[in-house]
mmCIF file of C-alpha atoms in Angstrom:
data_model
loop_
_atom_site.group_PDB
_atom_site.id
_atom_site.type_symbol
_atom_site.label_atom_id
_atom_site.label_comp_id
_atom_site.label_asym_id
_atom_site.label_seq_id
_atom_site.Cartn_x
_atom_site.Cartn_y
_atom_site.Cartn_z
ATOM 1 C CA ALA A 1 82.757 112.047 177.810
ATOM 2 C CA ILE A 2 82.006 110.723 181.291
ATOM 3 C CA PHE A 3 81.650 107.185 179.949
ATOM 4 C CA PHE A 4 85.017 107.308 178.214
ATOM 5 C CA GLU A 5 86.725 108.820 181.248
ATOM 6 C CA ARG A 6 85.299 106.156 183.568
ATOM 7 C CA TYR A 7 86.033 103.371 181.087
ATOM 8 C CA ARG A 8 89.652 104.480 180.836
ATOM 9 C CA TYR A 9 89.921 104.831 184.618
ATOM 10 C CA TYR A 10 88.492 101.358 185.224
ATOM 11 C CA SER A 11 90.663 99.774 182.535
ATOM 12 C CA SER A 12 93.844 101.239 183.969
ATOM 13 C CA HIS A 13 93.095 100.209 187.573
ATOM 14 C CA ARG A 14 92.341 96.498 187.192
ATOM 15 C CA SER A 15 93.939 93.881 189.445
ATOM 16 C CA ASP A 16 94.765 90.296 188.647
ATOM 17 C CA THR A 17 92.946 88.831 191.654
ATOM 18 C CA GLU A 18 93.855 85.216 190.934
ATOM 19 C CA ARG A 19 97.562 85.994 190.756
ATOM 20 C CA LEU A 20 97.397 88.291 193.778
ATOM 21 C CA SER A 21 95.590 85.634 195.830
ATOM 22 C CA ALA A 22 98.362 83.146 195.079
ATOM 23 C CA VAL A 23 101.137 85.661 195.757
ATOM 24 C CA MET A 24 99.437 86.790 198.951
ATOM 25 C CA THR A 25 99.030 83.251 200.269
ATOM 26 C CA ASP A 26 102.617 82.377 199.426
ATOM 27 C CA SER A 27 104.084 85.616 200.808
ATOM 28 C CA LEU A 28 102.148 85.485 204.066
ATOM 29 C CA ASP A 29 103.000 81.806 204.583
ATOM 30 C CA ARG A 30 106.696 82.646 204.195
ATOM 31 C CA GLY A 31 106.380 85.851 206.232
ATOM 32 C CA ASP A 32 107.570 87.900 203.229
ATOM 33 C CA ILE A 33 105.604 91.089 203.846
ATOM 34 C CA GLU A 34 107.976 93.214 201.746
ATOM 35 C CA GLY A 35 107.522 90.839 198.796
ATOM 36 C CA LEU A 36 103.749 91.111 199.176
ATOM 37 C CA LYS A 37 103.955 94.907 199.291
ATOM 38 C CA ASP A 38 106.059 94.903 196.131
ATOM 39 C CA ALA A 39 103.580 92.615 194.347
ATOM 40 C CA LEU A 40 100.637 94.808 195.336
ATOM 41 C CA LYS A 41 102.439 97.981 194.231
ATOM 42 C CA ALA A 42 103.440 96.358 190.935
ATOM 43 C CA ASP A 43 99.835 95.339 190.259
ATOM 44 C CA GLY A 44 98.686 98.941 190.673
ATOM 45 C CA GLY A 45 94.988 98.119 190.606
ATOM 46 C CA ILE A 46 92.322 99.424 192.938
ATOM 47 C CA PRO A 47 91.799 96.079 194.752
ATOM 48 C CA ALA A 48 95.570 95.781 195.242
ATOM 49 C CA GLY A 49 95.668 99.329 196.608
ATOM 50 C CA VAL A 50 92.979 98.548 199.171
ATOM 51 C CA LEU A 51 94.916 95.527 200.338
ATOM 52 C CA LEU A 52 98.178 97.465 200.385
ATOM 53 C CA SER A 53 96.723 99.828 202.984
ATOM 54 C CA ALA A 54 96.347 96.882 205.373
ATOM 55 C CA VAL A 55 99.623 95.192 204.471
ATOM 56 C CA ASN A 56 101.480 98.439 205.194
ATOM 57 C CA VAL A 57 100.500 98.109 208.864
ATOM 58 C CA TYR A 58 100.795 94.318 209.066
ATOM 59 C CA GLY A 59 102.290 93.211 212.369
ATOM 60 C CA THR A 60 101.194 96.332 214.248
ATOM 61 C CA LYS A 61 98.286 96.625 216.641
ATOM 62 C CA ALA A 62 96.136 98.122 213.897
ATOM 63 C CA HIS A 63 92.882 96.270 213.314
ATOM 64 C CA GLN A 64 93.295 94.903 209.777
ATOM 65 C CA ALA A 65 89.575 94.548 209.000
ATOM 66 C CA THR A 66 88.888 98.164 209.947
ATOM 67 C CA ILE A 67 91.706 99.423 207.751
ATOM 68 C CA ILE A 68 90.455 97.381 204.811
ATOM 69 C CA GLU A 69 86.869 98.567 205.330
ATOM 70 C CA GLY A 70 87.967 102.202 205.309
ATOM 71 C CA ALA A 71 90.154 101.792 202.235
ATOM 72 C CA ALA A 72 87.409 99.839 200.441
ATOM 73 C CA ALA A 73 84.822 102.528 201.195
ATOM 74 C CA HIS A 74 87.180 105.182 199.834
ATOM 75 C CA ALA A 75 87.871 103.100 196.702
ATOM 76 C CA ALA A 76 84.133 102.514 196.142
ATOM 77 C CA GLY A 77 83.557 106.259 196.311
ATOM 78 C CA LEU A 78 86.241 106.855 193.678
ATOM 79 C CA LEU A 79 84.782 104.137 191.465
ATOM 80 C CA LYS A 80 81.269 105.603 191.608
ATOM 81 C CA ASN A 81 82.338 109.172 190.748
ATOM 82 C CA TYR A 82 80.178 110.754 188.030
ATOM 83 C CA LEU A 83 78.060 107.656 187.324
ATOM 84 C CA ASP A 84 74.773 109.228 188.411
ATOM 85 C CA VAL A 85 75.455 112.254 186.220
ATOM 86 C CA ILE A 86 75.242 110.089 183.095
ATOM 87 C CA VAL A 87 71.670 108.965 183.700
ATOM 88 C CA THR A 88 70.406 112.224 185.185
ATOM 89 C CA LEU A 89 71.849 114.630 182.627
ATOM 90 C CA SER A 90 70.605 112.984 179.422
ATOM 91 C CA PRO A 91 66.821 113.332 179.951
ATOM 92 C CA LEU A 92 67.340 116.855 181.244
ATOM 93 C CA MET A 93 69.094 117.781 178.007
ATOM 94 C CA GLY A 94 66.103 116.452 176.041
ATOM 95 C CA LEU A 95 63.693 118.348 178.262
ATOM 96 C CA LEU A 96 65.701 121.544 177.756
ATOM 97 C CA GLY A 97 65.451 121.056 173.994
ATOM 98 C CA THR A 98 61.701 120.556 174.275
ATOM 99 C CA VAL A 99 61.268 123.718 176.311
ATOM 100 C CA ILE A 100 63.378 125.741 173.867
ATOM 101 C CA GLY A 101 61.332 124.363 170.952
ATOM 102 C CA MET A 102 58.059 125.221 172.690
ATOM 103 C CA ILE A 103 59.298 128.742 173.419
ATOM 104 C CA GLY A 104 60.015 129.054 169.693
ATOM 105 C CA SER A 105 56.506 127.803 168.911
ATOM 106 C CA PHE A 106 54.821 130.346 171.126
ATOM 107 C CA ASP A 107 57.094 133.072 169.808
ATOM 108 C CA VAL A 108 55.975 132.209 166.262
ATOM 109 C CA LEU A 109 52.357 132.291 167.414
ATOM 110 C CA SER A 110 52.747 135.797 168.751
ATOM 111 C CA THR A 111 54.299 137.149 165.542
ATOM 112 C CA ALA A 112 52.432 135.139 162.883
ATOM 113 C CA ASP A 113 49.243 137.177 163.034
ATOM 114 C CA GLY A 114 47.295 134.294 164.537
ATOM 115 C CA GLN A 115 48.017 131.768 161.754
ATOM 116 C CA PRO A 116 47.321 128.360 163.355
ATOM 117 C CA PHE A 117 49.785 126.465 161.142
ATOM 118 C CA ALA A 118 52.743 128.685 162.071
ATOM 119 C CA ILE A 119 53.085 126.883 165.404
ATOM 120 C CA THR A 120 53.675 123.438 163.863
ATOM 121 C CA GLY A 121 57.331 124.131 162.965
ATOM 122 C CA GLY A 122 58.148 124.962 166.582
ATOM 123 C CA VAL A 123 56.289 121.918 167.886
ATOM 124 C CA ALA A 124 58.167 119.724 165.391
ATOM 125 C CA GLU A 125 61.446 121.251 166.587
ATOM 126 C CA ALA A 126 60.467 120.543 170.194
ATOM 127 C CA LEU A 127 59.618 116.919 169.380
ATOM 128 C CA VAL A 128 62.924 116.414 167.555
ATOM 129 C CA CYS A 129 64.725 117.699 170.653
ATOM 130 C CA THR A 130 62.684 115.359 172.855
ATOM 131 C CA ALA A 131 63.414 112.367 170.629
ATOM 132 C CA THR A 132 67.116 113.223 170.576
ATOM 133 C CA GLY A 133 67.144 113.557 174.348
ATOM 134 C CA LEU A 134 65.439 110.181 174.741
ATOM 135 C CA PHE A 135 67.919 108.567 172.344
ATOM 136 C CA VAL A 136 70.843 109.988 174.294
ATOM 137 C CA ALA A 137 69.206 108.902 177.573
ATOM 138 C CA ILE A 138 68.829 105.324 176.299
ATOM 139 C CA ILE A 139 72.478 105.193 175.231
ATOM 140 C CA ALA A 140 73.486 106.735 178.565
ATOM 141 C CA LEU A 141 71.455 104.123 180.453
ATOM 142 C CA ILE A 142 73.316 101.357 178.631
ATOM 143 C CA ALA A 143 76.644 103.043 179.461
ATOM 144 C CA TYR A 144 75.569 103.483 183.079
ATOM 145 C CA THR A 145 74.632 99.811 183.346
ATOM 146 C CA TYR A 146 77.985 98.723 181.943
ATOM 147 C CA LEU A 147 79.921 101.022 184.271
ATOM 148 C CA SER A 148 77.850 99.942 187.274
ATOM 149 C CA GLN A 149 78.723 96.328 186.506
ATOM 150 C CA GLN A 150 82.397 97.294 186.388
ATOM 151 C CA VAL A 151 82.079 98.897 189.826
ATOM 152 C CA SER A 152 80.429 95.724 191.126
ATOM 153 C CA HIS A 153 83.290 93.673 189.684
ATOM 154 C CA TYR A 154 85.845 95.861 191.460
ATOM 155 C CA ILE A 155 83.997 95.649 194.763
ATOM 156 C CA SER A 156 83.768 91.877 194.389
ATOM 157 C CA SER A 157 87.526 91.696 193.728
ATOM 158 C CA ILE A 158 88.223 93.847 196.778
ATOM 159 C CA GLU A 159 86.043 91.590 198.939
ATOM 160 C CA LYS A 160 87.677 88.431 197.598
ATOM 161 C CA LEU A 161 91.239 89.618 198.160
ATOM 162 C CA SER A 162 90.370 91.084 201.546
ATOM 163 C CA SER A 163 88.764 87.897 202.804
ATOM 164 C CA VAL A 164 91.763 85.800 201.736
ATOM 165 C CA TYR A 165 94.156 88.283 203.334
ATOM 166 C CA LEU A 166 92.203 88.547 206.591
ATOM 167 C CA ALA A 167 91.804 84.780 206.890
ATOM 168 C CA ILE A 168 95.554 84.275 206.585
ATOM 169 C CA ALA A 169 96.565 87.328 208.634
ATOM 170 C CA GLU A 170 94.207 86.506 211.500
ATOM 171 C CA GLY A 171 95.343 82.871 211.425
ATOM 172 C CA LYS A 172 98.955 83.999 211.804
ATOM 173 C CA GLU A 173 98.100 86.144 214.845
ATOM 174 C CA LYS A 174 96.645 83.216 216.792
#
């Protein structure tokens, strides 16, 4: 469920960095800040949103790099939401199944009048739970790796757009 939620979130918040770089360069060269704001709003992606926070205060005494750093840190936090839960929760679910199976095994031992083979069903149940937990953990690790790469892609896009913006904006101020 977490994977699908994050996948959907990431898919709906992409930015076209190549197009935005061109629009940003053109808009800033012409001094069309409102056009740049409109383009960033229309894009709607996370990298565009980070840049929009700086463009909104363009021409003021606000330090552009600081604004971008703060917005980027906030965006990175939103992108990383729930990712650690995926990898941490899966093995714990398998361990819980193992413990429940072992409790069942010892419960059988106490009521089976000391029959040594009565415990094997509970141990088998515990091992099935462990194997299932490991399978889920492996799948979750693959999902985590994919989502982590998506976060890295977003952060890279934010850095690319920010560096282009800051280079042009700081050049205009001088």
